[in-house]
């Protein structure tokens, strides 16, 4: 793929909708040209529940990203998650007409595309098919292209979702005036942004803790072996705090983000936060330790479910690299300790900054944008593959993408427009265009005393 082609990733999450515009730089890293975000009020646990609200949020995020990047956004690569997502393993077989000819990319792609034809339960459809390993005449061939043989086989990781859920996402994209290039499973996109080749070869579990779901992707020998979506995330912790402390939801979210901890024993009873009462009622004091007890109880439940998914494959494929946490929920204090204690594995927090150019805004290096950045990385890889296949079909012919591509918004000079009248205009190539924050509160009493319901330390 020619350097500089622009890809747009759209992460439709439960708490936010993020649109990221990027392209592959000269050093192979991703250059972020612009990004936009909007509150997501029409999505619950990864599933669209309100079309109009979701469309409006998509438009807001896309318009902000388009203005910042000076790109006319026409098509996007979209992430999909939700509790309806599941996966299975499938073995595909292709009998070749001539065993003396070399295996080609076209045959590998045909074998993959045939997998989309397997029968599904009514109401479900195949979202993606990912190759794991190939076999030629019964012998494993890591790279079968160019080999000879009569029987080509492959193991595939098949991702399945509800047809209605996928159609609603597509409908929102189209009503926002956009086209959808690809629908990509979000944990796979997140893995592209925060994992490296050594981790995927050694064995690693990517755990993306979002607002509505916790997404899991397990890799071994550089192949994906398992993926799952747990219908619990940061939002349910906020609800637990709201109910357990008898405070309104927005206060619960604020105290969770600013003062929350995943390990209660790391806090003291005399560390307090004061929440203002409603309409003149007395304020309420909550100890950091009680707050952490509520959070820890729910996080333990989530990690027990994560560990269950890991154990499905861990007996066959040891996860030497342990767990990599990402997503907004991974920013919770002491979450690494709890995850390691519940799973018995090494744990680190995954930041996408290693895949980004040095001039990228610090905000984009946060784990909460891992999925959006991963969608851009995946989109670039798929566009490169598509271009490669087209060039093999038509050697020497210029590559023309069958869908609109994003181009910078430029106004041609008036004289140039006159010269171009009556002939085809050429496509312009666009010009080259955080640190994690925490709160170090030690043995203090924090008061909320703003009339506008703002929390102040």
Tab-separated table of C-alpha atoms in Angstrom:
chain	number	residue	atom	x	y	z
A	1	UNK	CA	0.000	0.000	0.000
A	2	UNK	CA	1.347	3.427	-0.877
A	3	UNK	CA	2.596	5.354	2.086
A	4	UNK	CA	0.214	8.004	3.333
A	5	UNK	CA	-3.131	6.321	2.583
A	6	UNK	CA	-5.575	7.372	5.267
A	7	UNK	CA	-7.586	4.956	7.421
A	8	UNK	CA	-10.350	5.918	9.852
A	9	UNK	CA	-11.135	3.772	12.881
A	10	UNK	CA	-14.499	4.146	14.629
A	11	UNK	CA	-14.797	2.684	18.123
A	12	UNK	CA	-18.474	2.502	19.108
A	13	UNK	CA	-18.230	1.896	22.839
A	14	UNK	CA	-20.641	1.917	25.746
A	15	UNK	CA	-19.268	5.089	27.332
A	16	UNK	CA	-17.748	6.882	24.355
A	17	UNK	CA	-17.599	6.865	20.575
A	18	UNK	CA	-14.113	7.628	19.312
A	19	UNK	CA	-13.089	8.386	15.730
A	20	UNK	CA	-9.370	8.234	14.910
A	21	UNK	CA	-7.830	9.282	11.584
A	22	UNK	CA	-4.382	7.858	10.894
A	23	UNK	CA	-1.936	6.578	8.343
A	24	UNK	CA	1.244	4.549	8.216
A	25	UNK	CA	4.356	6.692	8.573
A	26	UNK	CA	7.756	6.212	6.988
A	27	UNK	CA	9.049	4.372	10.065
A	28	UNK	CA	6.095	1.978	10.106
A	29	UNK	CA	4.458	3.679	13.080
A	30	UNK	CA	0.979	5.177	12.990
A	31	UNK	CA	0.653	8.912	12.502
A	32	UNK	CA	-2.542	10.225	14.077
A	33	UNK	CA	-3.867	13.064	11.916
A	34	UNK	CA	-6.903	13.816	14.064
A	35	UNK	CA	-9.400	12.344	16.467
A	36	UNK	CA	-12.805	13.099	17.902
A	37	UNK	CA	-14.987	11.656	20.619
A	38	UNK	CA	-18.537	11.932	21.888
A	39	UNK	CA	-20.482	10.534	24.828
A	40	UNK	CA	-22.182	7.262	23.908
A	41	UNK	CA	-25.748	7.251	25.212
A	42	UNK	CA	-27.312	4.888	22.684
A	43	UNK	CA	-25.119	1.835	23.314
A	44	UNK	CA	-25.406	-0.668	26.168
A	45	UNK	CA	-22.807	-3.408	26.704
A	46	UNK	CA	-21.581	-3.051	23.144
A	47	UNK	CA	-25.048	-3.293	21.566
A	48	UNK	CA	-26.866	-0.376	19.925
A	49	UNK	CA	-30.048	0.342	21.864
A	50	UNK	CA	-30.944	3.749	20.407
A	51	UNK	CA	-30.284	4.381	16.713
A	52	UNK	CA	-30.818	8.160	16.739
A	53	UNK	CA	-28.584	8.836	19.752
A	54	UNK	CA	-25.848	6.610	18.351
A	55	UNK	CA	-26.019	8.279	14.921
A	56	UNK	CA	-25.764	11.742	16.496
A	57	UNK	CA	-22.768	10.682	18.590
A	58	UNK	CA	-21.059	9.175	15.535
A	59	UNK	CA	-21.583	12.395	13.591
A	60	UNK	CA	-20.171	14.473	16.446
A	61	UNK	CA	-17.039	12.322	16.775
A	62	UNK	CA	-16.495	12.073	13.007
A	63	UNK	CA	-17.007	15.815	12.440
A	64	UNK	CA	-14.481	16.637	15.169
A	65	UNK	CA	-11.934	14.211	13.722
A	66	UNK	CA	-12.529	15.517	10.185
A	67	UNK	CA	-12.046	19.136	11.261
A	68	UNK	CA	-8.883	18.353	13.206
A	69	UNK	CA	-7.309	16.251	10.434
A	70	UNK	CA	-8.607	18.266	7.465
A	71	UNK	CA	-9.875	15.006	5.962
A	72	UNK	CA	-13.210	14.419	4.248
A	73	UNK	CA	-14.210	11.167	5.953
A	74	UNK	CA	-16.312	8.886	3.767
A	75	UNK	CA	-15.623	5.381	5.055
A	76	UNK	CA	-14.588	3.805	8.352
A	77	UNK	CA	-13.342	0.571	9.900
A	78	UNK	CA	-15.695	-0.252	12.769
A	79	UNK	CA	-15.192	-2.259	15.947
A	80	UNK	CA	-17.790	-4.691	17.246
A	81	UNK	CA	-18.126	-6.267	20.701
A	82	UNK	CA	-20.995	-7.178	23.009
A	83	UNK	CA	-22.112	-10.198	24.981
A	84	UNK	CA	-23.561	-11.792	21.821
A	85	UNK	CA	-20.049	-12.343	20.404
A	86	UNK	CA	-18.644	-15.870	20.476
A	87	UNK	CA	-16.004	-17.841	18.628
A	88	UNK	CA	-15.283	-21.344	17.379
A	89	UNK	CA	-12.538	-23.277	15.633
A	90	UNK	CA	-13.079	-24.602	12.094
A	91	UNK	CA	-11.006	-26.823	9.819
A	92	UNK	CA	-11.199	-25.970	6.144
A	93	UNK	CA	-10.141	-28.238	3.259
A	94	UNK	CA	-9.370	-27.432	-0.386
A	95	UNK	CA	-8.566	-30.176	-2.901
A	96	UNK	CA	-6.321	-28.737	-5.610
A	97	UNK	CA	-6.714	-29.480	-9.320
A	98	UNK	CA	-2.994	-29.810	-9.967
A	99	UNK	CA	-0.607	-30.840	-7.204
A	100	UNK	CA	2.425	-29.860	-9.319
A	101	UNK	CA	1.569	-26.146	-9.367
A	102	UNK	CA	2.548	-23.769	-6.571
A	103	UNK	CA	-0.012	-22.796	-3.932
A	104	UNK	CA	-1.074	-19.166	-4.446
A	105	UNK	CA	-2.503	-16.373	-2.318
A	106	UNK	CA	-5.768	-16.742	-4.235
A	107	UNK	CA	-6.123	-20.348	-3.065
A	108	UNK	CA	-5.464	-19.361	0.548
A	109	UNK	CA	-8.078	-16.625	0.290
A	110	UNK	CA	-10.586	-19.014	-1.323
A	111	UNK	CA	-10.109	-21.441	1.572
A	112	UNK	CA	-10.745	-18.607	4.029
A	113	UNK	CA	-13.789	-17.279	2.184
A	114	UNK	CA	-15.318	-20.765	1.992
A	115	UNK	CA	-15.456	-20.734	5.788
A	116	UNK	CA	-18.022	-17.917	5.630
A	117	UNK	CA	-20.391	-20.414	4.003
A	118	UNK	CA	-20.673	-22.785	6.975
A	119	UNK	CA	-24.174	-23.072	8.416
A	120	UNK	CA	-25.046	-20.825	11.329
A	121	UNK	CA	-27.846	-20.835	13.872
A	122	UNK	CA	-30.710	-18.595	12.645
A	123	UNK	CA	-30.096	-15.028	13.790
A	124	UNK	CA	-26.302	-15.407	13.832
A	125	UNK	CA	-23.672	-14.632	11.223
A	126	UNK	CA	-19.930	-14.930	10.767
A	127	UNK	CA	-18.216	-11.600	11.370
A	128	UNK	CA	-14.626	-12.576	10.641
A	129	UNK	CA	-12.459	-15.596	9.830
A	130	UNK	CA	-8.831	-15.540	10.983
A	131	UNK	CA	-6.297	-18.161	9.760
A	132	UNK	CA	-4.318	-19.951	12.477
A	133	UNK	CA	-2.214	-22.596	10.721
A	134	UNK	CA	-2.044	-24.325	7.352
A	135	UNK	CA	-1.397	-27.946	6.321
A	136	UNK	CA	-0.257	-29.248	2.932
A	137	UNK	CA	-0.977	-32.957	2.372
A	138	UNK	CA	-1.293	-33.395	6.121
A	139	UNK	CA	2.039	-31.728	6.967
A	140	UNK	CA	2.042	-28.383	8.717
A	141	UNK	CA	3.259	-25.526	6.552
A	142	UNK	CA	3.579	-22.181	8.300
A	143	UNK	CA	3.779	-20.437	4.924
A	144	UNK	CA	2.129	-22.707	2.341
A	145	UNK	CA	2.418	-20.190	-0.479
A	146	UNK	CA	4.752	-21.563	-3.135
A	147	UNK	CA	4.582	-25.139	-1.858
A	148	UNK	CA	3.352	-28.109	-3.912
A	149	UNK	CA	0.618	-30.533	-2.917
A	150	UNK	CA	-2.852	-31.835	-3.660
A	151	UNK	CA	-4.626	-31.136	-0.358
A	152	UNK	CA	-4.598	-27.744	1.360
A	153	UNK	CA	-6.069	-27.483	4.879
A	154	UNK	CA	-6.270	-24.717	7.465
A	155	UNK	CA	-7.477	-24.131	10.992
A	156	UNK	CA	-9.515	-20.951	11.345
A	157	UNK	CA	-10.664	-18.871	14.299
A	158	UNK	CA	-14.266	-17.982	13.425
A	159	UNK	CA	-15.933	-15.013	15.130
A	160	UNK	CA	-19.728	-15.100	15.307
A	161	UNK	CA	-22.256	-12.460	16.335
A	162	UNK	CA	-25.937	-11.704	16.197
A	163	UNK	CA	-27.096	-10.596	12.773
A	164	UNK	CA	-29.372	-7.911	14.227
A	165	UNK	CA	-26.556	-6.391	16.312
A	166	UNK	CA	-24.247	-6.203	13.292
A	167	UNK	CA	-27.015	-4.773	11.090
A	168	UNK	CA	-27.832	-2.062	13.643
A	169	UNK	CA	-24.204	-0.954	13.718
A	170	UNK	CA	-24.126	-0.852	9.921
A	171	UNK	CA	-27.398	1.089	9.878
A	172	UNK	CA	-25.973	3.698	12.257
A	173	UNK	CA	-22.882	4.068	10.057
A	174	UNK	CA	-24.970	4.543	6.910
A	175	UNK	CA	-27.374	7.004	8.556
A	176	UNK	CA	-24.355	9.028	9.613
A	177	UNK	CA	-23.486	9.356	5.909
A	178	UNK	CA	-20.560	6.901	5.972
A	179	UNK	CA	-19.594	3.583	4.407
A	180	UNK	CA	-18.260	0.650	6.380
A	181	UNK	CA	-15.032	-0.928	5.103
A	182	UNK	CA	-14.692	-3.722	7.651
A	183	UNK	CA	-16.225	-4.832	10.929
A	184	UNK	CA	-13.447	-5.919	13.295
A	185	UNK	CA	-13.693	-7.625	16.670
A	186	UNK	CA	-12.599	-5.058	19.243
A	187	UNK	CA	-10.271	-7.235	21.364
A	188	UNK	CA	-8.348	-8.170	18.222
A	189	UNK	CA	-8.021	-4.496	17.337
A	190	UNK	CA	-6.864	-3.692	20.888
A	191	UNK	CA	-4.302	-6.495	20.681
A	192	UNK	CA	-2.831	-4.941	17.532
A	193	UNK	CA	-2.303	-1.702	19.443
A	194	UNK	CA	-0.730	-2.953	22.683
A	195	UNK	CA	0.862	-6.383	22.101
A	196	UNK	CA	4.176	-7.162	20.437
A	197	UNK	CA	5.264	-10.221	18.456
A	198	UNK	CA	7.268	-11.732	21.320
A	199	UNK	CA	4.248	-11.692	23.639
A	200	UNK	CA	1.962	-13.264	21.059
A	201	UNK	CA	4.528	-15.949	20.320
A	202	UNK	CA	5.123	-16.743	24.006
A	203	UNK	CA	1.412	-16.782	24.835
A	204	UNK	CA	-0.569	-13.863	26.192
A	205	UNK	CA	-4.122	-12.905	27.109
A	206	UNK	CA	-5.302	-9.445	26.093
A	207	UNK	CA	-7.993	-8.176	28.490
A	208	UNK	CA	-9.689	-4.920	27.434
A	209	UNK	CA	-11.817	-3.529	30.279
A	210	UNK	CA	-14.303	-1.119	28.732
A	211	UNK	CA	-17.374	0.647	30.011
A	212	UNK	CA	-19.914	-2.061	29.208
A	213	UNK	CA	-17.873	-5.182	28.448
A	214	UNK	CA	-14.539	-6.837	29.128
A	215	UNK	CA	-13.077	-8.216	25.899
A	216	UNK	CA	-10.576	-11.083	25.795
A	217	UNK	CA	-8.233	-12.323	23.067
A	218	UNK	CA	-5.761	-15.145	23.763
A	219	UNK	CA	-2.687	-15.692	21.578
A	220	UNK	CA	-0.066	-18.434	21.388
A	221	UNK	CA	2.680	-18.995	18.797
A	222	UNK	CA	1.592	-15.703	17.168
A	223	UNK	CA	-1.910	-17.075	16.492
A	224	UNK	CA	-5.217	-16.220	18.087
A	225	UNK	CA	-6.666	-19.265	19.832
A	226	UNK	CA	-9.599	-17.873	21.741
A	227	UNK	CA	-11.723	-14.729	21.994
A	228	UNK	CA	-14.631	-13.868	24.266
A	229	UNK	CA	-16.661	-10.942	25.547
A	230	UNK	CA	-17.717	-10.696	29.205
A	231	UNK	CA	-20.836	-8.508	29.711
A	232	UNK	CA	-19.320	-6.638	32.670
A	233	UNK	CA	-17.220	-3.482	32.656
A	234	UNK	CA	-16.607	-0.152	34.319
A	235	UNK	CA	-20.243	0.939	34.215
A	236	UNK	CA	-21.441	-1.830	36.512
A	237	UNK	CA	-18.801	-0.798	39.069
A	238	UNK	CA	-20.216	2.723	38.943
A	239	UNK	CA	-23.707	1.310	39.556
A	240	UNK	CA	-22.399	-0.719	42.500
A	241	UNK	CA	-20.893	2.417	44.060
A	242	UNK	CA	-24.073	4.390	43.444
A	243	UNK	CA	-26.226	1.772	45.174
A	244	UNK	CA	-23.752	0.782	47.872
A	245	UNK	CA	-23.018	4.349	48.948
A	246	UNK	CA	-26.498	5.756	48.170
A	247	UNK	CA	-25.165	8.544	45.925
A	248	UNK	CA	-26.177	9.679	42.459
A	249	UNK	CA	-24.487	8.103	39.462
A	250	UNK	CA	-22.324	11.012	38.368
A	251	UNK	CA	-20.832	11.335	41.847
A	252	UNK	CA	-20.229	7.586	41.841
A	253	UNK	CA	-18.349	7.824	38.531
A	254	UNK	CA	-16.234	10.728	39.805
A	255	UNK	CA	-15.177	9.051	43.033
A	256	UNK	CA	-14.450	5.807	41.164
A	257	UNK	CA	-12.124	7.530	38.715
A	258	UNK	CA	-10.424	9.861	41.210
A	259	UNK	CA	-10.245	7.831	44.405
A	260	UNK	CA	-11.105	4.242	43.473
A	261	UNK	CA	-8.813	1.284	44.137
A	262	UNK	CA	-9.085	-2.384	43.189
A	263	UNK	CA	-7.480	-3.569	46.461
A	264	UNK	CA	-9.178	-2.522	49.708
A	265	UNK	CA	-6.175	-3.295	51.935
A	266	UNK	CA	-4.173	-0.615	50.145
A	267	UNK	CA	-6.432	2.038	51.730
A	268	UNK	CA	-7.095	3.246	55.289
A	269	UNK	CA	-10.381	3.838	57.079
A	270	UNK	CA	-9.407	7.427	57.945
A	271	UNK	CA	-9.074	8.433	54.294
A	272	UNK	CA	-12.441	9.974	53.454
A	273	UNK	CA	-14.292	11.626	50.631
A	274	UNK	CA	-17.328	13.827	51.283
A	275	UNK	CA	-20.260	13.848	48.844
A	276	UNK	CA	-22.674	16.826	48.912
A	277	UNK	CA	-26.293	16.097	49.718
A	278	UNK	CA	-29.131	16.554	47.247
A	279	UNK	CA	-31.058	19.862	47.508
A	280	UNK	CA	-29.755	20.916	50.887
A	281	UNK	CA	-29.515	17.502	52.470
A	282	UNK	CA	-26.533	16.686	54.663
A	283	UNK	CA	-23.336	15.631	52.935
A	284	UNK	CA	-22.208	12.026	53.097
A	285	UNK	CA	-18.717	10.797	53.961
A	286	UNK	CA	-17.331	7.657	52.353
A	287	UNK	CA	-14.061	6.051	53.362
A	288	UNK	CA	-11.599	5.128	50.637
A	289	UNK	CA	-11.454	1.612	52.084
A	290	UNK	CA	-15.230	1.084	51.836
A	291	UNK	CA	-15.134	2.443	48.292
A	292	UNK	CA	-12.342	0.004	47.430
A	293	UNK	CA	-14.267	-2.895	48.991
A	294	UNK	CA	-17.143	-2.265	46.575
A	295	UNK	CA	-14.803	-2.006	43.599
A	296	UNK	CA	-12.737	-5.042	44.583
A	297	UNK	CA	-15.795	-7.276	44.921
A	298	UNK	CA	-16.898	-6.550	41.349
A	299	UNK	CA	-13.374	-6.643	39.891
A	300	UNK	CA	-12.804	-10.057	41.485
A	301	UNK	CA	-15.938	-11.307	39.730
A	302	UNK	CA	-14.681	-9.975	36.404
A	303	UNK	CA	-11.243	-11.555	36.800
A	304	UNK	CA	-12.777	-14.870	37.826
A	305	UNK	CA	-14.640	-14.850	34.509
A	306	UNK	CA	-11.454	-13.834	32.706
A	307	UNK	CA	-9.587	-16.701	34.377
A	308	UNK	CA	-12.325	-19.126	33.313
A	309	UNK	CA	-11.827	-18.103	29.666
A	310	UNK	CA	-8.047	-18.415	30.027
A	311	UNK	CA	-8.319	-21.893	31.517
A	312	UNK	CA	-10.223	-23.052	28.430
A	313	UNK	CA	-6.984	-22.882	26.446
A	314	UNK	CA	-4.262	-22.561	29.092
A	315	UNK	CA	-3.973	-26.332	29.560
A	316	UNK	CA	-2.812	-26.641	25.942
A	317	UNK	CA	-1.128	-23.286	25.421
A	318	UNK	CA	0.790	-21.850	28.392
A	319	UNK	CA	0.637	-18.069	28.636
A	320	UNK	CA	4.281	-17.260	29.355
A	321	UNK	CA	3.683	-13.518	28.796
A	322	UNK	CA	0.694	-13.534	31.172
A	323	UNK	CA	-1.986	-10.871	30.854
A	324	UNK	CA	-1.974	-7.424	29.274
A	325	UNK	CA	-4.710	-5.125	30.560
A	326	UNK	CA	-5.967	-2.243	28.462
A	327	UNK	CA	-9.082	-0.091	28.070
A	328	UNK	CA	-10.272	2.655	30.412
A	329	UNK	CA	-10.819	0.191	33.256
A	330	UNK	CA	-7.122	-0.720	33.297
A	331	UNK	CA	-6.327	2.716	34.749
A	332	UNK	CA	-7.854	1.727	38.111
A	333	UNK	CA	-5.282	1.884	40.912
A	334	UNK	CA	-3.859	-1.473	42.089
A	335	UNK	CA	-5.634	-3.371	39.326
A	336	UNK	CA	-2.428	-5.168	38.325
A	337	UNK	CA	-2.051	-6.627	41.811
A	338	UNK	CA	-5.623	-7.892	41.884
A	339	UNK	CA	-5.472	-9.393	38.391
A	340	UNK	CA	-2.225	-11.195	39.180
A	341	UNK	CA	-3.614	-12.498	42.491
A	342	UNK	CA	-6.818	-13.861	40.900
A	343	UNK	CA	-5.169	-15.462	37.853
A	344	UNK	CA	-1.673	-16.349	39.075
A	345	UNK	CA	-0.152	-14.741	35.943
A	346	UNK	CA	2.146	-11.805	35.325
A	347	UNK	CA	0.192	-8.654	34.473
A	348	UNK	CA	1.103	-5.392	32.789
A	349	UNK	CA	-0.875	-2.385	31.533
A	350	UNK	CA	-0.947	-2.050	27.744
A	351	UNK	CA	-0.342	1.399	26.250
A	352	UNK	CA	-0.513	1.930	22.466
A	353	UNK	CA	2.327	4.495	22.398
A	354	UNK	CA	4.874	2.016	20.959
A	355	UNK	CA	2.898	1.953	17.701
A	356	UNK	CA	2.532	5.749	17.458
A	357	UNK	CA	4.849	8.433	16.131
A	358	UNK	CA	6.706	10.531	18.684
A	359	UNK	CA	4.662	13.673	17.964
A	360	UNK	CA	1.333	12.004	18.882
A	361	UNK	CA	-0.726	13.791	21.545
A	362	UNK	CA	-0.235	12.236	24.995
A	363	UNK	CA	-3.993	11.757	25.349
A	364	UNK	CA	-3.952	9.241	22.485
A	365	UNK	CA	-1.336	7.097	24.243
A	366	UNK	CA	-3.903	6.150	26.899
A	367	UNK	CA	-5.198	2.554	27.124
A	368	UNK	CA	-8.738	3.896	26.625
A	369	UNK	CA	-7.880	4.610	22.960
A	370	UNK	CA	-6.233	1.241	22.303
A	371	UNK	CA	-9.235	-0.101	20.393
A	372	UNK	CA	-9.534	2.935	18.092
A	373	UNK	CA	-5.820	2.911	17.302
A	374	UNK	CA	-5.953	-0.843	16.752
A	375	UNK	CA	-8.784	-0.351	14.251
A	376	UNK	CA	-6.526	1.973	12.261
A	377	UNK	CA	-3.674	-0.569	12.364
A	378	UNK	CA	-6.012	-3.390	11.292
A	379	UNK	CA	-7.520	-1.201	8.576
A	380	UNK	CA	-4.080	-0.455	7.140
A	381	UNK	CA	-3.145	-4.158	7.117
A	382	UNK	CA	-6.393	-5.148	5.399
A	383	UNK	CA	-6.054	-2.366	2.814
A	384	UNK	CA	-2.501	-3.506	2.051
A	385	UNK	CA	-3.691	-7.085	1.599
A	386	UNK	CA	-6.589	-5.994	-0.624
A	387	UNK	CA	-4.238	-3.945	-2.791
A	388	UNK	CA	-1.839	-6.880	-3.045
A	389	UNK	CA	-4.605	-9.210	-4.229
A	390	UNK	CA	-5.862	-6.692	-6.800
A	391	UNK	CA	-2.387	-6.186	-8.211
A	392	UNK	CA	-1.929	-9.954	-8.584
A	393	UNK	CA	-5.158	-10.140	-10.569
A	394	UNK	CA	-4.174	-7.228	-12.832
A	395	UNK	CA	-0.366	-6.968	-13.015
A	396	UNK	CA	0.846	-3.525	-14.010
A	397	UNK	CA	-2.573	-1.900	-13.619
A	398	UNK	CA	-3.020	0.963	-11.152
A	399	UNK	CA	-4.838	-0.079	-8.001
A	400	UNK	CA	-8.336	1.377	-7.635
A	401	UNK	CA	-10.067	0.793	-4.312
A	402	UNK	CA	-13.703	-0.260	-4.860
A	403	UNK	CA	-14.965	2.049	-2.116
A	404	UNK	CA	-14.424	5.767	-1.501
A	405	UNK	CA	-11.185	6.667	0.239
A	406	UNK	CA	-10.651	9.576	2.582
A	407	UNK	CA	-8.995	12.617	0.980
A	408	UNK	CA	-7.983	15.926	2.533
A	409	UNK	CA	-10.406	18.782	2.079
A	410	UNK	CA	-8.640	21.088	-0.371
A	411	UNK	CA	-9.919	23.776	-2.674
A	412	UNK	CA	-8.215	23.802	-6.067
A	413	UNK	CA	-7.134	27.202	-7.479
A	414	UNK	CA	-9.622	28.690	-9.908
A	415	UNK	CA	-7.169	28.639	-12.829
A	416	UNK	CA	-6.358	24.983	-12.231
A	417	UNK	CA	-10.064	24.102	-12.288
A	418	UNK	CA	-10.421	25.714	-15.702
A	419	UNK	CA	-7.485	23.723	-17.050
A	420	UNK	CA	-8.975	20.468	-15.754
A	421	UNK	CA	-12.363	21.054	-17.404
A	422	UNK	CA	-13.306	18.161	-19.665
A	423	UNK	CA	-10.666	15.767	-18.327
A	424	UNK	CA	-10.389	13.527	-15.303
A	425	UNK	CA	-8.976	15.127	-12.176
A	426	UNK	CA	-6.199	13.281	-10.356
A	427	UNK	CA	-6.567	12.247	-6.734
A	428	UNK	CA	-4.499	14.390	-4.397
A	429	UNK	CA	-2.268	12.784	-1.832
A	430	UNK	CA	-2.608	14.420	1.615
A	431	UNK	CA	0.408	16.302	2.940
A	432	UNK	CA	2.397	14.862	5.785
A	433	UNK	CA	0.918	16.381	8.443
A	434	UNK	CA	-0.338	10.676	28.365
A	435	UNK	CA	1.167	10.280	30.517
A	436	UNK	CA	-1.155	8.456	32.862
A	437	UNK	CA	-2.568	10.723	35.528
A	438	UNK	CA	-3.215	9.597	39.025
A	439	UNK	CA	-4.133	10.976	42.444
A	440	UNK	CA	-1.669	10.702	45.318
A	441	UNK	CA	-4.024	11.173	48.262
A	442	UNK	CA	-2.559	10.179	51.648
A	443	UNK	CA	-4.515	10.327	54.850
A	444	UNK	CA	-6.631	13.356	54.014
A	445	UNK	CA	-10.311	14.196	54.128
A	446	UNK	CA	-11.603	15.300	50.736
A	447	UNK	CA	-14.642	17.588	50.591
A	448	UNK	CA	-17.182	18.158	47.854
A	449	UNK	CA	-18.574	21.670	48.380
A	450	UNK	CA	-19.324	23.057	44.919
A	451	UNK	CA	-22.930	24.078	44.332
A	452	UNK	CA	-22.517	22.912	40.706
A	453	UNK	CA	-21.903	19.352	41.989
A	454	UNK	CA	-18.190	19.372	41.143
A	455	UNK	CA	-15.820	17.271	43.208
A	456	UNK	CA	-12.876	19.177	44.577
A	457	UNK	CA	-9.958	17.718	46.438
